[in-house]
PDB file of C-alpha atoms in Angstrom:
ATOM      1  CA  GLN A  12      89.756 106.328  90.542  1.00  0.00           C
ATOM      2  CA  LYS A  13      92.558 107.426  92.859  1.00  0.00           C
ATOM      3  CA  GLU A  14      94.821 104.709  94.262  1.00  0.00           C
ATOM      4  CA  VAL A  15      94.215 105.986  97.806  1.00  0.00           C
ATOM      5  CA  GLU A  16      90.954 107.573  98.922  1.00  0.00           C
ATOM      6  CA  GLN A  17      90.653 109.650 102.071  1.00  0.00           C
ATOM      7  CA  ASP A  18      87.771 111.858 103.149  1.00  0.00           C
ATOM      8  CA  PRO A  19      89.180 115.403 103.365  1.00  0.00           C
ATOM      9  CA  GLY A  20      86.682 116.400 106.069  1.00  0.00           C
ATOM     10  CA  PRO A  21      86.751 118.739 107.863  1.00  0.00           C
ATOM     11  CA  LEU A  22      86.109 116.666 110.979  1.00  0.00           C
ATOM     12  CA  SER A  23      85.353 118.459 114.241  1.00  0.00           C
ATOM     13  CA  VAL A  24      85.007 116.641 117.584  1.00  0.00           C
ATOM     14  CA  PRO A  25      84.979 117.641 121.282  1.00  0.00           C
ATOM     15  CA  GLU A  26      88.056 117.200 123.436  1.00  0.00           C
ATOM     16  CA  GLY A  27      88.298 113.731 124.931  1.00  0.00           C
ATOM     17  CA  ALA A  28      86.422 112.019 122.091  1.00  0.00           C
ATOM     18  CA  ILE A  29      87.730 108.993 120.223  1.00  0.00           C
ATOM     19  CA  VAL A  30      88.607 109.925 116.657  1.00  0.00           C
ATOM     20  CA  SER A  31      88.543 107.496 113.748  1.00  0.00           C
ATOM     21  CA  LEU A  32      90.310 108.376 110.507  1.00  0.00           C
ATOM     22  CA  ASN A  33      90.183 106.080 107.489  1.00  0.00           C
ATOM     23  CA  CYS A  34      91.638 105.398 104.065  1.00  0.00           C
ATOM     24  CA  THR A  35      90.700 102.914 101.376  1.00  0.00           C
ATOM     25  CA  TYR A  36      92.969 101.822  98.576  1.00  0.00           C
ATOM     26  CA  SER A  37      92.666  99.972  95.303  1.00  0.00           C
ATOM     27  CA  ASN A  38      96.167  98.509  94.796  1.00  0.00           C
ATOM     28  CA  SER A  39      96.353  95.137  96.553  1.00  0.00           C
ATOM     29  CA  ALA A  40     100.154  95.213  96.219  1.00  0.00           C
ATOM     30  CA  PHE A  41     100.482  97.874  98.943  1.00  0.00           C
ATOM     31  CA  GLN A  42     102.307  96.343 101.903  1.00  0.00           C
ATOM     32  CA  TYR A  43     103.579  99.226 104.045  1.00  0.00           C
ATOM     33  CA  PHE A  44     101.180 101.706 105.600  1.00  0.00           C
ATOM     34  CA  MET A  45     101.867 104.992 107.313  1.00  0.00           C
ATOM     35  CA  TRP A  46     100.034 107.804 109.005  1.00  0.00           C
ATOM     36  CA  TYR A  47     101.459 111.309 108.967  1.00  0.00           C
ATOM     37  CA  ARG A  48     100.298 114.367 110.912  1.00  0.00           C
ATOM     38  CA  GLN A  49     100.683 117.778 109.307  1.00  0.00           C
ATOM     39  CA  TYR A  50     100.239 120.981 111.258  1.00  0.00           C
ATOM     40  CA  SER A  51      99.480 124.189 109.396  1.00  0.00           C
ATOM     41  CA  ARG A  52     102.550 125.595 107.622  1.00  0.00           C
ATOM     42  CA  LYS A  53     104.637 122.548 108.588  1.00  0.00           C
ATOM     43  CA  GLY A  54     105.833 119.386 106.908  1.00  0.00           C
ATOM     44  CA  PRO A  55     104.224 115.971 107.462  1.00  0.00           C
ATOM     45  CA  GLU A  56     105.442 114.203 110.601  1.00  0.00           C
ATOM     46  CA  LEU A  57     105.418 110.405 110.783  1.00  0.00           C
ATOM     47  CA  LEU A  58     103.026 109.051 113.445  1.00  0.00           C
ATOM     48  CA  MET A  59     102.649 105.351 112.701  1.00  0.00           C
ATOM     49  CA  TYR A  60     104.376 102.852 110.394  1.00  0.00           C
ATOM     50  CA  THR A  61     102.918  99.387 109.914  1.00  0.00           C
ATOM     51  CA  TYR A  62     103.428  96.330 107.771  1.00  0.00           C
ATOM     52  CA  SER A  63     100.775  93.636 107.244  1.00  0.00           C
ATOM     53  CA  SER A  64      97.285  93.416 108.652  1.00  0.00           C
ATOM     54  CA  GLY A  65      96.472  93.919 112.300  1.00  0.00           C
ATOM     55  CA  ASN A  66      96.735  96.600 114.964  1.00  0.00           C
ATOM     56  CA  LYS A  67      99.655  98.664 116.196  1.00  0.00           C
ATOM     57  CA  GLU A  68      99.399 100.861 119.262  1.00  0.00           C
ATOM     58  CA  ASP A  69     101.551 103.813 120.332  1.00  0.00           C
ATOM     59  CA  GLY A  70     100.272 105.789 123.277  1.00  0.00           C
ATOM     60  CA  ARG A  71      96.906 107.299 122.397  1.00  0.00           C
ATOM     61  CA  PHE A  72      97.247 106.260 118.746  1.00  0.00           C
ATOM     62  CA  THR A  73      96.241 102.927 117.203  1.00  0.00           C
ATOM     63  CA  ALA A  74      96.773 102.056 113.569  1.00  0.00           C
ATOM     64  CA  GLN A  75      94.708  99.280 112.042  1.00  0.00           C
ATOM     65  CA  VAL A  76      95.240  97.586 108.683  1.00  0.00           C
ATOM     66  CA  ASP A  77      92.729  95.290 107.003  1.00  0.00           C
ATOM     67  CA  LYS A  78      94.321  94.106 103.766  1.00  0.00           C
ATOM     68  CA  SER A  79      91.364  91.911 102.816  1.00  0.00           C
ATOM     69  CA  SER A  80      89.115  94.987 102.729  1.00  0.00           C
ATOM     70  CA  LYS A  81      91.889  97.336 101.535  1.00  0.00           C
ATOM     71  CA  TYR A  82      91.104  99.614 104.453  1.00  0.00           C
ATOM     72  CA  ILE A  83      93.295 101.298 107.044  1.00  0.00           C
ATOM     73  CA  SER A  84      92.347 103.311 110.100  1.00  0.00           C
ATOM     74  CA  LEU A  85      93.931 105.551 112.701  1.00  0.00           C
ATOM     75  CA  PHE A  86      92.245 105.870 116.094  1.00  0.00           C
ATOM     76  CA  ILE A  87      93.060 108.662 118.501  1.00  0.00           C
ATOM     77  CA  ARG A  88      91.919 108.145 122.103  1.00  0.00           C
ATOM     78  CA  ASP A  89      91.374 110.963 124.603  1.00  0.00           C
ATOM     79  CA  SER A  90      91.780 113.525 121.831  1.00  0.00           C
ATOM     80  CA  GLN A  91      93.425 116.837 122.725  1.00  0.00           C
ATOM     81  CA  PRO A  92      93.272 120.280 121.068  1.00  0.00           C
ATOM     82  CA  SER A  93      96.945 119.761 120.177  1.00  0.00           C
ATOM     83  CA  ASP A  94      95.839 116.861 117.940  1.00  0.00           C
ATOM     84  CA  SER A  95      94.154 119.388 115.623  1.00  0.00           C
ATOM     85  CA  ALA A  96      95.955 118.953 112.300  1.00  0.00           C
ATOM     86  CA  THR A  97      95.628 117.308 108.900  1.00  0.00           C
ATOM     87  CA  TYR A  98      96.192 113.549 108.964  1.00  0.00           C
ATOM     88  CA  LEU A  99      97.536 111.884 105.827  1.00  0.00           C
ATOM     89  CA  CYS A 100      97.633 108.190 105.151  1.00  0.00           C
ATOM     90  CA  ALA A 101     100.418 106.890 102.913  1.00  0.00           C
ATOM     91  CA  MET A 102     101.323 103.507 101.529  1.00  0.00           C
ATOM     92  CA  ARG A 103     103.986 101.764  99.510  1.00  0.00           C
ATOM     93  CA  VAL A 104     104.218  98.615  97.449  1.00  0.00           C
ATOM     94  CA  GLY A 105     107.355  96.965  98.775  1.00  0.00           C
ATOM     95  CA  GLN A 106     111.108  96.970  98.850  1.00  0.00           C
ATOM     96  CA  GLY A 107     113.404  99.030  96.723  1.00  0.00           C
ATOM     97  CA  ALA A 108     112.730 102.277  94.924  1.00  0.00           C
ATOM     98  CA  GLN A 109     109.004 102.381  95.469  1.00  0.00           C
ATOM     99  CA  LYS A 110     107.131 105.639  95.772  1.00  0.00           C
ATOM    100  CA  LEU A 111     104.872 106.569  98.662  1.00  0.00           C
ATOM    101  CA  VAL A 112     101.289 107.190  97.602  1.00  0.00           C
ATOM    102  CA  PHE A 113      99.409 109.615  99.843  1.00  0.00           C
ATOM    103  CA  GLY A 114      95.754 110.151 100.566  1.00  0.00           C
ATOM    104  CA  GLN A 115      94.380 113.673 100.352  1.00  0.00           C
ATOM    105  CA  GLY A 116      94.472 114.136 104.111  1.00  0.00           C
ATOM    106  CA  THR A 117      91.666 114.657 106.645  1.00  0.00           C
ATOM    107  CA  ARG A 118      91.544 117.996 108.422  1.00  0.00           C
ATOM    108  CA  LEU A 119      90.752 117.381 112.113  1.00  0.00           C
ATOM    109  CA  THR A 120      89.780 119.950 114.757  1.00  0.00           C
ATOM    110  CA  ILE A 121      89.497 119.058 118.456  1.00  0.00           C
ATOM    111  CA  ASN A 122      87.322 121.579 120.282  1.00  0.00           C
ATOM    112  CA  PRO A 123      88.152 122.356 123.946  1.00  0.00           C
TER     113      PRO A 123
ATOM    114  CA  ASP B  20     118.369 121.230 115.523  1.00  0.00           C
ATOM    115  CA  THR B  21     116.620 121.196 112.161  1.00  0.00           C
ATOM    116  CA  ALA B  22     116.716 117.725 110.595  1.00  0.00           C
ATOM    117  CA  VAL B  23     115.539 118.550 107.060  1.00  0.00           C
ATOM    118  CA  SER B  24     115.817 122.213 106.166  1.00  0.00           C
ATOM    119  CA  GLN B  25     114.653 123.956 103.030  1.00  0.00           C
ATOM    120  CA  THR B  26     115.420 127.416 101.718  1.00  0.00           C
ATOM    121  CA  PRO B  27     113.723 129.648 101.011  1.00  0.00           C
ATOM    122  CA  LYS B  28     110.507 129.138 103.016  1.00  0.00           C
ATOM    123  CA  TYR B  29     108.597 131.479 100.729  1.00  0.00           C
ATOM    124  CA  LEU B  30     109.213 132.299  97.082  1.00  0.00           C
ATOM    125  CA  VAL B  31     107.116 134.788  95.125  1.00  0.00           C
ATOM    126  CA  THR B  32     108.137 135.357  91.533  1.00  0.00           C
ATOM    127  CA  GLN B  33     106.919 136.200  88.064  1.00  0.00           C
ATOM    128  CA  MET B  34     105.864 133.760  85.396  1.00  0.00           C
ATOM    129  CA  GLY B  35     108.741 132.847  83.103  1.00  0.00           C
ATOM    130  CA  ASN B  36     111.472 133.251  85.729  1.00  0.00           C
ATOM    131  CA  ASP B  37     113.928 130.539  86.787  1.00  0.00           C
ATOM    132  CA  LYS B  38     114.276 129.697  90.484  1.00  0.00           C
ATOM    133  CA  SER B  39     115.989 127.185  92.761  1.00  0.00           C
ATOM    134  CA  ILE B  40     115.026 125.608  96.070  1.00  0.00           C
ATOM    135  CA  LYS B  41     117.655 124.068  98.320  1.00  0.00           C
ATOM    136  CA  CYS B  42     117.371 121.190 100.767  1.00  0.00           C
ATOM    137  CA  GLU B  43     119.809 119.895 103.331  1.00  0.00           C
ATOM    138  CA  GLN B  44     119.459 117.084 105.875  1.00  0.00           C
ATOM    139  CA  ASN B  45     121.679 116.430 108.894  1.00  0.00           C
ATOM    140  CA  LEU B  46     120.237 112.994 109.723  1.00  0.00           C
ATOM    141  CA  GLY B  47     122.915 111.003 107.931  1.00  0.00           C
ATOM    142  CA  HIS B  48     120.310 109.673 105.492  1.00  0.00           C
ATOM    143  CA  ASP B  49     121.265 108.470 102.017  1.00  0.00           C
ATOM    144  CA  THR B  50     117.945 108.906 100.219  1.00  0.00           C
ATOM    145  CA  MET B  51     116.247 112.232  99.506  1.00  0.00           C
ATOM    146  CA  TYR B  52     112.999 113.220  97.833  1.00  0.00           C
ATOM    147  CA  TRP B  53     111.094 116.140  96.368  1.00  0.00           C
ATOM    148  CA  TYR B  54     107.316 116.274  96.713  1.00  0.00           C
ATOM    149  CA  LYS B  55     104.720 118.746  95.455  1.00  0.00           C
ATOM    150  CA  GLN B  56     101.604 119.527  97.530  1.00  0.00           C
ATOM    151  CA  ASP B  57      98.850 121.271  95.610  1.00  0.00           C
ATOM    152  CA  SER B  58      96.082 123.516  96.901  1.00  0.00           C
ATOM    153  CA  LYS B  59      93.904 120.480  97.678  1.00  0.00           C
ATOM    154  CA  LYS B  60      96.668 119.083  99.892  1.00  0.00           C
ATOM    155  CA  PHE B  61      97.547 116.201  97.593  1.00  0.00           C
ATOM    156  CA  LEU B  62     101.173 115.262  98.170  1.00  0.00           C
ATOM    157  CA  LYS B  63     102.859 113.725  95.135  1.00  0.00           C
ATOM    158  CA  ILE B  64     106.415 112.553  94.689  1.00  0.00           C
ATOM    159  CA  MET B  65     108.465 114.197  91.973  1.00  0.00           C
ATOM    160  CA  PHE B  66     111.995 112.804  92.369  1.00  0.00           C
ATOM    161  CA  SER B  67     114.064 110.583  94.602  1.00  0.00           C
ATOM    162  CA  TYR B  68     117.840 110.237  94.903  1.00  0.00           C
ATOM    163  CA  ASN B  69     119.753 107.467  96.625  1.00  0.00           C
ATOM    164  CA  ASN B  70     123.454 108.118  97.197  1.00  0.00           C
ATOM    165  CA  LYS B  71     123.318 110.927  94.630  1.00  0.00           C
ATOM    166  CA  GLU B  72     121.757 108.637  92.021  1.00  0.00           C
ATOM    167  CA  LEU B  73     118.304 109.389  90.583  1.00  0.00           C
ATOM    168  CA  ILE B  74     116.012 106.443  91.383  1.00  0.00           C
ATOM    169  CA  ILE B  75     112.506 107.860  91.024  1.00  0.00           C
ATOM    170  CA  ASN B  76     111.538 110.315  88.309  1.00  0.00           C
ATOM    171  CA  GLU B  77     107.794 110.787  88.099  1.00  0.00           C
ATOM    172  CA  THR B  78     106.010 112.373  85.166  1.00  0.00           C
ATOM    173  CA  VAL B  79     107.296 115.868  85.780  1.00  0.00           C
ATOM    174  CA  PRO B  80     107.913 118.542  83.096  1.00  0.00           C
ATOM    175  CA  ASN B  81     111.567 118.712  82.167  1.00  0.00           C
ATOM    176  CA  ARG B  82     111.545 122.330  83.334  1.00  0.00           C
ATOM    177  CA  PHE B  83     112.138 120.754  86.753  1.00  0.00           C
ATOM    178  CA  SER B  84     115.688 119.543  87.288  1.00  0.00           C
ATOM    179  CA  PRO B  85     116.916 118.085  90.573  1.00  0.00           C
ATOM    180  CA  LYS B  86     120.578 118.053  91.534  1.00  0.00           C
ATOM    181  CA  SER B  87     122.252 116.160  94.355  1.00  0.00           C
ATOM    182  CA  PRO B  88     125.820 117.391  94.946  1.00  0.00           C
ATOM    183  CA  ASP B  89     126.207 114.980  97.892  1.00  0.00           C
ATOM    184  CA  LYS B  90     124.089 112.686 100.065  1.00  0.00           C
ATOM    185  CA  ALA B  91     123.061 115.489 102.415  1.00  0.00           C
ATOM    186  CA  HIS B  92     121.817 117.914  99.754  1.00  0.00           C
ATOM    187  CA  LEU B  93     119.129 117.828  97.098  1.00  0.00           C
ATOM    188  CA  ASN B  94     118.285 120.984  95.179  1.00  0.00           C
ATOM    189  CA  LEU B  95     115.457 121.651  92.757  1.00  0.00           C
ATOM    190  CA  HIS B  96     115.812 124.054  89.852  1.00  0.00           C
ATOM    191  CA  ILE B  97     112.741 125.174  87.941  1.00  0.00           C
ATOM    192  CA  ASN B  98     112.969 126.902  84.557  1.00  0.00           C
ATOM    193  CA  SER B  99     110.336 129.085  82.899  1.00  0.00           C
ATOM    194  CA  LEU B 100     107.940 129.080  85.842  1.00  0.00           C
ATOM    195  CA  GLU B 101     104.240 128.730  85.059  1.00  0.00           C
ATOM    196  CA  LEU B 102     101.119 129.621  87.059  1.00  0.00           C
ATOM    197  CA  GLY B 103     100.438 125.921  87.649  1.00  0.00           C
ATOM    198  CA  ASP B 104     103.758 125.556  89.464  1.00  0.00           C
ATOM    199  CA  SER B 105     102.307 127.445  92.440  1.00  0.00           C
ATOM    200  CA  ALA B 106     102.331 124.931  95.290  1.00  0.00           C
ATOM    201  CA  VAL B 107     104.219 123.896  98.390  1.00  0.00           C
ATOM    202  CA  TYR B 108     107.350 121.881  97.634  1.00  0.00           C
ATOM    203  CA  PHE B 109     108.562 119.494 100.316  1.00  0.00           C
ATOM    204  CA  CYS B 110     111.928 117.871 100.646  1.00  0.00           C
ATOM    205  CA  ALA B 111     112.211 114.590 102.571  1.00  0.00           C
ATOM    206  CA  SER B 112     114.911 112.089 103.458  1.00  0.00           C
ATOM    207  CA  SER B 113     115.189 108.517 104.697  1.00  0.00           C
ATOM    208  CA  LEU B 114     117.848 106.021 105.710  1.00  0.00           C
ATOM    209  CA  GLY B 115     117.609 103.675 102.769  1.00  0.00           C
ATOM    210  CA  GLN B 116     114.763 103.434 100.308  1.00  0.00           C
ATOM    211  CA  ASN B 117     112.460 101.434 102.568  1.00  0.00           C
ATOM    212  CA  GLN B 118     112.586 103.393 105.800  1.00  0.00           C
ATOM    213  CA  PRO B 119     110.149 106.114 106.917  1.00  0.00           C
ATOM    214  CA  GLN B 120     110.637 109.503 105.364  1.00  0.00           C
ATOM    215  CA  HIS B 121     111.259 112.696 107.324  1.00  0.00           C
ATOM    216  CA  PHE B 122     109.974 115.926 105.830  1.00  0.00           C
ATOM    217  CA  GLY B 123     111.122 119.519 105.831  1.00  0.00           C
ATOM    218  CA  ASP B 124     108.646 122.347 106.435  1.00  0.00           C
ATOM    219  CA  GLY B 125     108.182 123.167 102.768  1.00  0.00           C
ATOM    220  CA  THR B 126     108.818 126.008 100.351  1.00  0.00           C
ATOM    221  CA  ARG B 127     105.713 127.962  99.398  1.00  0.00           C
ATOM    222  CA  LEU B 128     106.052 128.982  95.761  1.00  0.00           C
ATOM    223  CA  SER B 129     103.671 131.580  94.346  1.00  0.00           C
ATOM    224  CA  ILE B 130     103.752 132.566  90.694  1.00  0.00           C
ATOM    225  CA  LEU B 131     102.331 135.975  89.801  1.00  0.00           C
TER     226      LEU B 131
END
């Protein structure tokens, strides 16, 4: 079983829809959670960075962490064609030299 | 203004050859990383350096040797290239070991 599970999709939704992207994880020691966006032929770009359970909002993006269920989500409101990309969740145990563990990434397409 | 830059962007070479990939960051970060992204988009850490000191060394064949001449540079040398080395290699950097990582746009390595 992988430490971080993420449905690779593809996921296709109409412009303006609310998008929900999810990851589950097995290691209860994970404390820091990130979402990265990766456009084709580009490197991952950090979107959201959270610590502990709860919600964090940034513009049209909301990151949600539920440590009791070992489940994290990224919501995109009023989705735009420019949001079409692969979204990767990533997480880390704690302080110090700890590696980031990534999900496989979900490929998202927003149709105009 | 490229923050994390990698050269070359594309590398096509024969099996058995030796090649190097270079990475430079102008963000003033002190920690740098090499990741490998396979054809299924899984992103896995290979190495991490903090202030030129190796701090993460995942289970990677010893044909791969990183070198950090200074805090702003991290190079990756690969000996005796194999077909399975075909992938996209990403360099990343962060300010300290616990801060978000910023990625370059990758080097696409193809082994013939």
